[in-house]
Amino acid sequence: TAGITQAPTSQILAAGRSMTLRCTQDMRHNAMYWYRQDLGLGLRLIHYSNTAGTTGKGEVPDGYSVSRANTDDFPLTLASAVPSQTSVYFCASSDKGAIGDTEAFFGQGTRLTVV
Amino acid sequence: SQKIEQNSEALNIQEGKTATLTCNYTNYSPAYLQWYRQDPGRGPVFLLLIRENEKEKRKERLKVTFDTTLKQSLFHITASQPADSATYLCALPRNQAGTALIFGKGTTLSVSS
């Protein structure tokens, strides 16, 4: 089973350029999330979506935008990348909108380097 | 908002011993708490969930406790093996509305043979 698929696996991006990180899930989960993981800072929530058509801001939303046009896809866009956005990005999904008491499933991550 | 502390960045133990990892949180008491395992270059993988009305939860060699008075969860791996070497993350609901999980920074466990 595929679960959550993220693309690309890694990317080097010039500062000032835009980029969309893709995330697709095949589990029909209603909630999806984007996290970034940095050494010494752990996983930090960027944006989330409890159901298709709705999104919310996490702890570190600045410089990022998301959309949730359907259940399966939750792309993350960097409009104008800066070096501080160099990180590993993880997409996740869960079965309940408020994550309730169910587990989160994570993708394999996208390693982004902004130069 | 909720804050999580995993008070050991690294823990080194010998094979066969019990590893004990700690997760402390501030502010409100969450309805549940989760533990994840993360291997290098991979996404976190769910291990266990414990609810606020449960004192203890077990799964094979894993045991989790939840003390809402101390605002603490302990994660134990008994009869540890080198394959248990990984980073273990504690996770809680971000707020009382439960919109998304927040994670501790993790404890990296190394089990030597």
mmCIF file of C-alpha atoms in Angstrom:
data_model
loop_
_atom_site.group_PDB
_atom_site.id
_atom_site.type_symbol
_atom_site.label_atom_id
_atom_site.label_comp_id
_atom_site.label_asym_id
_atom_site.label_seq_id
_atom_site.Cartn_x
_atom_site.Cartn_y
_atom_site.Cartn_z
ATOM 1 C CA THR A 1 0.000 0.000 0.000
ATOM 2 C CA ALA A 2 1.295 3.487 -0.844
ATOM 3 C CA GLY A 3 0.013 5.422 2.195
ATOM 4 C CA ILE A 4 1.438 8.920 1.847
ATOM 5 C CA THR A 5 3.580 9.907 -1.116
ATOM 6 C CA GLN A 6 5.678 13.059 -1.139
ATOM 7 C CA ALA A 7 7.445 14.556 -4.139
ATOM 8 C CA PRO A 8 10.136 15.437 -4.804
ATOM 9 C CA THR A 9 12.377 13.439 -2.475
ATOM 10 C CA SER A 10 14.918 16.220 -2.472
ATOM 11 C CA GLN A 11 15.412 19.562 -4.144
ATOM 12 C CA ILE A 12 17.933 22.372 -4.336
ATOM 13 C CA LEU A 13 16.177 25.681 -4.874
ATOM 14 C CA ALA A 14 17.549 29.135 -5.558
ATOM 15 C CA ALA A 15 16.494 31.806 -3.087
ATOM 16 C CA GLY A 16 13.595 33.863 -4.356
ATOM 17 C CA ARG A 17 12.180 31.041 -6.468
ATOM 18 C CA SER A 18 8.833 29.435 -5.772
ATOM 19 C CA MET A 19 8.202 25.770 -5.289
ATOM 20 C CA THR A 20 5.358 23.401 -4.487
ATOM 21 C CA LEU A 21 5.930 20.294 -2.415
ATOM 22 C CA ARG A 22 3.421 17.631 -3.297
ATOM 23 C CA CYS A 23 1.668 15.271 -0.902
ATOM 24 C CA THR A 24 -0.871 12.607 -1.816
ATOM 25 C CA GLN A 25 -2.534 10.011 0.397
ATOM 26 C CA ASP A 26 -4.579 7.002 -0.617
ATOM 27 C CA MET A 27 -6.093 6.190 2.783
ATOM 28 C CA ARG A 28 -9.056 8.585 2.450
ATOM 29 C CA HIS A 29 -8.026 10.286 5.681
ATOM 30 C CA ASN A 30 -9.843 13.536 6.248
ATOM 31 C CA ALA A 31 -7.019 15.344 8.060
ATOM 32 C CA MET A 32 -3.602 16.236 6.626
ATOM 33 C CA TYR A 33 -0.599 18.116 7.991
ATOM 34 C CA TRP A 34 2.707 19.632 6.988
ATOM 35 C CA TYR A 35 5.671 19.658 9.370
ATOM 36 C CA ARG A 36 9.236 20.773 9.003
ATOM 37 C CA GLN A 37 12.049 19.080 10.895
ATOM 38 C CA ASP A 38 15.269 20.866 11.778
ATOM 39 C CA LEU A 39 18.198 19.720 13.864
ATOM 40 C CA GLY A 40 17.724 20.818 17.444
ATOM 41 C CA LEU A 41 14.189 22.081 16.835
ATOM 42 C CA GLY A 42 12.337 18.858 16.135
ATOM 43 C CA LEU A 43 9.128 18.609 14.149
ATOM 44 C CA ARG A 44 7.167 21.845 13.869
ATOM 45 C CA LEU A 45 3.684 22.191 12.440
ATOM 46 C CA ILE A 46 3.411 24.504 9.421
ATOM 47 C CA HIS A 47 -0.201 24.131 8.266
ATOM 48 C CA TYR A 48 -2.968 21.631 8.686
ATOM 49 C CA SER A 49 -6.307 20.714 7.147
ATOM 50 C CA ASN A 50 -9.034 18.951 9.100
ATOM 51 C CA THR A 51 -11.124 18.264 6.012
ATOM 52 C CA ALA A 52 -11.158 19.029 2.310
ATOM 53 C CA GLY A 53 -11.822 22.704 1.713
ATOM 54 C CA THR A 54 -10.459 23.910 5.071
ATOM 55 C CA THR A 55 -6.954 24.787 6.223
ATOM 56 C CA GLY A 56 -5.368 26.232 9.358
ATOM 57 C CA LYS A 57 -2.082 27.719 10.485
ATOM 58 C CA GLY A 58 0.364 25.837 12.647
ATOM 59 C CA GLU A 59 3.311 27.087 14.687
ATOM 60 C CA VAL A 60 5.500 28.244 11.777
ATOM 61 C CA PRO A 61 3.214 29.226 8.851
ATOM 62 C CA ASP A 62 5.031 32.322 7.577
ATOM 63 C CA GLY A 63 6.354 31.970 4.031
ATOM 64 C CA TYR A 64 4.164 28.934 3.299
ATOM 65 C CA SER A 65 0.707 28.414 1.876
ATOM 66 C CA VAL A 66 -1.454 25.326 1.434
ATOM 67 C CA SER A 67 -4.638 24.304 -0.301
ATOM 68 C CA ARG A 68 -6.952 21.332 0.110
ATOM 69 C CA ALA A 69 -9.089 21.054 -2.987
ATOM 70 C CA ASN A 70 -9.819 17.354 -2.418
ATOM 71 C CA THR A 71 -9.345 14.640 0.192
ATOM 72 C CA ASP A 72 -6.205 13.100 -1.272
ATOM 73 C CA ASP A 73 -3.896 16.043 -2.013
ATOM 74 C CA PHE A 74 -2.340 18.668 0.244
ATOM 75 C CA PRO A 75 0.342 20.685 -1.567
ATOM 76 C CA LEU A 76 2.650 23.076 0.274
ATOM 77 C CA THR A 77 3.853 26.157 -1.614
ATOM 78 C CA LEU A 78 6.827 28.364 -0.907
ATOM 79 C CA ALA A 79 6.114 31.585 -2.767
ATOM 80 C CA SER A 80 9.614 33.053 -2.524
ATOM 81 C CA ALA A 81 12.084 30.713 -0.883
ATOM 82 C CA VAL A 82 14.630 31.912 1.672
ATOM 83 C CA PRO A 83 17.640 30.002 3.074
ATOM 84 C CA SER A 84 15.913 29.619 6.472
ATOM 85 C CA GLN A 85 13.390 27.376 4.747
ATOM 86 C CA THR A 86 16.112 24.789 4.220
ATOM 87 C CA SER A 87 14.697 21.793 6.059
ATOM 88 C CA VAL A 88 13.171 18.351 5.788
ATOM 89 C CA TYR A 89 9.447 18.587 5.178
ATOM 90 C CA PHE A 90 7.047 15.861 6.242
ATOM 91 C CA CYS A 91 3.454 15.453 5.206
ATOM 92 C CA ALA A 92 1.144 13.422 7.439
ATOM 93 C CA SER A 93 -2.468 12.341 7.570
ATOM 94 C CA SER A 94 -4.901 10.970 10.118
ATOM 95 C CA ASP A 95 -8.370 9.549 10.122
ATOM 96 C CA LYS A 96 -10.122 12.135 12.292
ATOM 97 C CA GLY A 97 -10.293 15.862 11.660
ATOM 98 C CA ALA A 98 -9.044 16.798 15.110
ATOM 99 C CA ILE A 99 -6.648 13.834 15.040
ATOM 100 C CA GLY A 100 -8.698 12.609 17.967
ATOM 101 C CA ASP A 101 -7.161 9.499 19.335
ATOM 102 C CA THR A 102 -5.903 8.002 16.090
ATOM 103 C CA GLU A 103 -2.382 7.772 14.801
ATOM 104 C CA ALA A 104 -0.740 10.001 12.227
ATOM 105 C CA PHE A 105 0.832 8.466 9.125
ATOM 106 C CA PHE A 106 3.873 10.209 7.703
ATOM 107 C CA GLY A 107 5.411 10.399 4.253
ATOM 108 C CA GLN A 108 9.075 9.775 3.615
ATOM 109 C CA GLY A 109 9.921 13.465 3.613
ATOM 110 C CA THR A 110 11.230 16.067 1.171
ATOM 111 C CA ARG A 111 14.718 17.412 1.794
ATOM 112 C CA LEU A 112 14.794 21.014 0.584
ATOM 113 C CA THR A 113 17.920 23.136 0.367
ATOM 114 C CA VAL A 114 17.528 26.831 -0.432
ATOM 115 C CA VAL A 115 20.726 28.453 -1.676
ATOM 116 C CA SER B 1 -0.192 26.599 23.739
ATOM 117 C CA GLN B 2 1.089 23.252 24.834
ATOM 118 C CA LYS B 3 4.825 22.688 25.316
ATOM 119 C CA ILE B 4 6.594 19.349 25.346
ATOM 120 C CA GLU B 5 9.969 18.457 26.824
ATOM 121 C CA GLN B 6 11.826 15.247 26.258
ATOM 122 C CA ASN B 7 14.569 15.746 28.725
ATOM 123 C CA SER B 8 17.244 13.542 27.230
ATOM 124 C CA GLU B 9 18.580 14.175 23.768
ATOM 125 C CA ALA B 10 20.477 10.897 23.797
ATOM 126 C CA LEU B 11 20.361 7.687 25.777
ATOM 127 C CA ASN B 12 22.935 4.905 25.506
ATOM 128 C CA ILE B 13 22.220 1.490 26.996
ATOM 129 C CA GLN B 14 23.420 -2.073 26.686
ATOM 130 C CA GLU B 15 21.476 -4.782 24.953
ATOM 131 C CA GLY B 16 19.054 -6.553 27.253
ATOM 132 C CA LYS B 17 18.562 -3.583 29.570
ATOM 133 C CA THR B 18 15.387 -1.529 29.887
ATOM 134 C CA ALA B 19 15.379 1.881 28.248
ATOM 135 C CA THR B 20 13.227 4.554 29.902
ATOM 136 C CA LEU B 21 12.414 7.762 28.053
ATOM 137 C CA THR B 22 10.634 10.732 29.589
ATOM 138 C CA CYS B 23 8.132 13.191 28.151
ATOM 139 C CA ASN B 24 6.922 16.174 30.161
ATOM 140 C CA TYR B 25 4.311 18.679 29.111
ATOM 141 C CA THR B 26 3.121 22.026 30.395
ATOM 142 C CA ASN B 27 -0.237 23.757 30.417
ATOM 143 C CA TYR B 28 -3.402 21.754 29.977
ATOM 144 C CA SER B 29 -3.674 18.013 30.367
ATOM 145 C CA PRO B 30 -4.173 16.378 26.976
ATOM 146 C CA ALA B 31 -6.855 13.810 26.282
ATOM 147 C CA TYR B 32 -4.184 11.456 24.966
ATOM 148 C CA LEU B 33 -0.498 11.177 24.271
ATOM 149 C CA GLN B 34 1.328 9.305 21.520
ATOM 150 C CA TRP B 35 4.812 7.903 20.983
ATOM 151 C CA TYR B 36 6.520 7.581 17.608
ATOM 152 C CA ARG B 37 9.750 6.059 16.355
ATOM 153 C CA GLN B 38 11.871 7.750 13.720
ATOM 154 C CA ASP B 39 14.777 6.158 11.904
ATOM 155 C CA PRO B 40 17.369 8.292 10.072
ATOM 156 C CA GLY B 41 16.072 9.578 6.754
ATOM 157 C CA ARG B 42 12.554 8.303 7.411
ATOM 158 C CA GLY B 43 9.272 9.729 8.607
ATOM 159 C CA PRO B 44 8.016 9.029 12.138
ATOM 160 C CA VAL B 45 6.103 5.804 12.696
ATOM 161 C CA PHE B 46 3.366 5.465 15.307
ATOM 162 C CA LEU B 47 4.031 3.128 18.223
ATOM 163 C CA LEU B 48 1.517 3.636 21.020
ATOM 164 C CA LEU B 49 -1.320 5.888 22.148
ATOM 165 C CA ILE B 50 -2.406 6.270 25.760
ATOM 166 C CA ARG B 51 -5.526 8.115 26.877
ATOM 167 C CA GLU B 52 -5.819 10.335 29.946
ATOM 168 C CA ASN B 53 -7.905 7.758 31.800
ATOM 169 C CA GLU B 54 -5.316 5.012 31.204
ATOM 170 C CA LYS B 55 -2.413 4.687 33.581
ATOM 171 C CA GLU B 56 -0.460 2.233 31.459
ATOM 172 C CA LYS B 57 -0.451 0.712 27.977
ATOM 173 C CA ARG B 58 1.637 -2.199 26.702
ATOM 174 C CA LYS B 59 2.572 -3.540 23.295
ATOM 175 C CA GLU B 60 5.034 -6.399 23.134
ATOM 176 C CA ARG B 61 8.260 -5.051 24.729
ATOM 177 C CA LEU B 62 6.938 -1.497 24.910
ATOM 178 C CA LYS B 63 5.203 0.090 27.874
ATOM 179 C CA VAL B 64 3.876 3.615 28.242
ATOM 180 C CA THR B 65 2.633 5.293 31.394
ATOM 181 C CA PHE B 66 0.693 8.545 31.675
ATOM 182 C CA ASP B 67 0.630 10.557 34.901
ATOM 183 C CA THR B 68 -1.633 13.575 34.520
ATOM 184 C CA THR B 69 -0.717 14.837 37.999
ATOM 185 C CA LEU B 70 2.984 14.966 37.172
ATOM 186 C CA LYS B 71 2.215 15.953 33.549
ATOM 187 C CA GLN B 72 4.530 13.213 32.436
ATOM 188 C CA SER B 73 4.672 10.102 30.290
ATOM 189 C CA LEU B 74 7.315 7.418 30.546
ATOM 190 C CA PHE B 75 8.159 5.144 27.619
ATOM 191 C CA HIS B 76 9.897 1.867 28.401
ATOM 192 C CA ILE B 77 11.533 -0.648 26.084
ATOM 193 C CA THR B 78 12.317 -3.866 27.914
ATOM 194 C CA ALA B 79 14.962 -6.382 26.816
ATOM 195 C CA SER B 80 16.328 -3.769 24.437
ATOM 196 C CA GLN B 81 17.997 -4.806 21.190
ATOM 197 C CA PRO B 82 20.341 -2.965 18.796
ATOM 198 C CA ALA B 83 17.387 -2.807 16.356
ATOM 199 C CA ASP B 84 15.622 -0.569 18.880
ATOM 200 C CA SER B 85 18.200 2.150 18.193
ATOM 201 C CA ALA B 86 16.273 5.124 16.813
ATOM 202 C CA THR B 87 14.854 8.481 17.819
ATOM 203 C CA TYR B 88 11.656 8.328 19.857
ATOM 204 C CA LEU B 89 9.196 11.185 19.764
ATOM 205 C CA CYS B 90 6.446 12.110 22.175
ATOM 206 C CA ALA B 91 3.373 13.810 20.678
ATOM 207 C CA LEU B 92 0.329 15.595 22.094
ATOM 208 C CA PRO B 93 -2.646 17.498 20.715
ATOM 209 C CA ARG B 94 -1.583 21.023 19.898
ATOM 210 C CA ASN B 95 -4.425 22.526 21.941
ATOM 211 C CA GLN B 96 -7.593 21.514 23.684
ATOM 212 C CA ALA B 97 -9.468 21.665 20.406
ATOM 213 C CA GLY B 98 -7.179 18.863 19.283
ATOM 214 C CA THR B 99 -6.210 20.335 15.925
ATOM 215 C CA ALA B 100 -3.052 18.474 14.978
ATOM 216 C CA LEU B 101 -0.210 16.998 16.995
ATOM 217 C CA ILE B 102 2.858 18.749 18.299
ATOM 218 C CA PHE B 103 6.021 16.794 18.917
ATOM 219 C CA GLY B 104 8.842 16.801 21.388
ATOM 220 C CA LYS B 105 12.363 17.112 20.027
ATOM 221 C CA GLY B 106 12.939 13.434 20.578
ATOM 222 C CA THR B 107 15.356 11.192 22.421
ATOM 223 C CA THR B 108 17.902 9.255 20.382
ATOM 224 C CA LEU B 109 18.353 5.791 21.821
ATOM 225 C CA SER B 110 21.469 3.761 21.073
ATOM 226 C CA VAL B 111 21.523 0.120 22.143
ATOM 227 C CA SER B 112 24.931 -1.501 22.039
ATOM 228 C CA SER B 113 25.505 -5.236 21.835
#
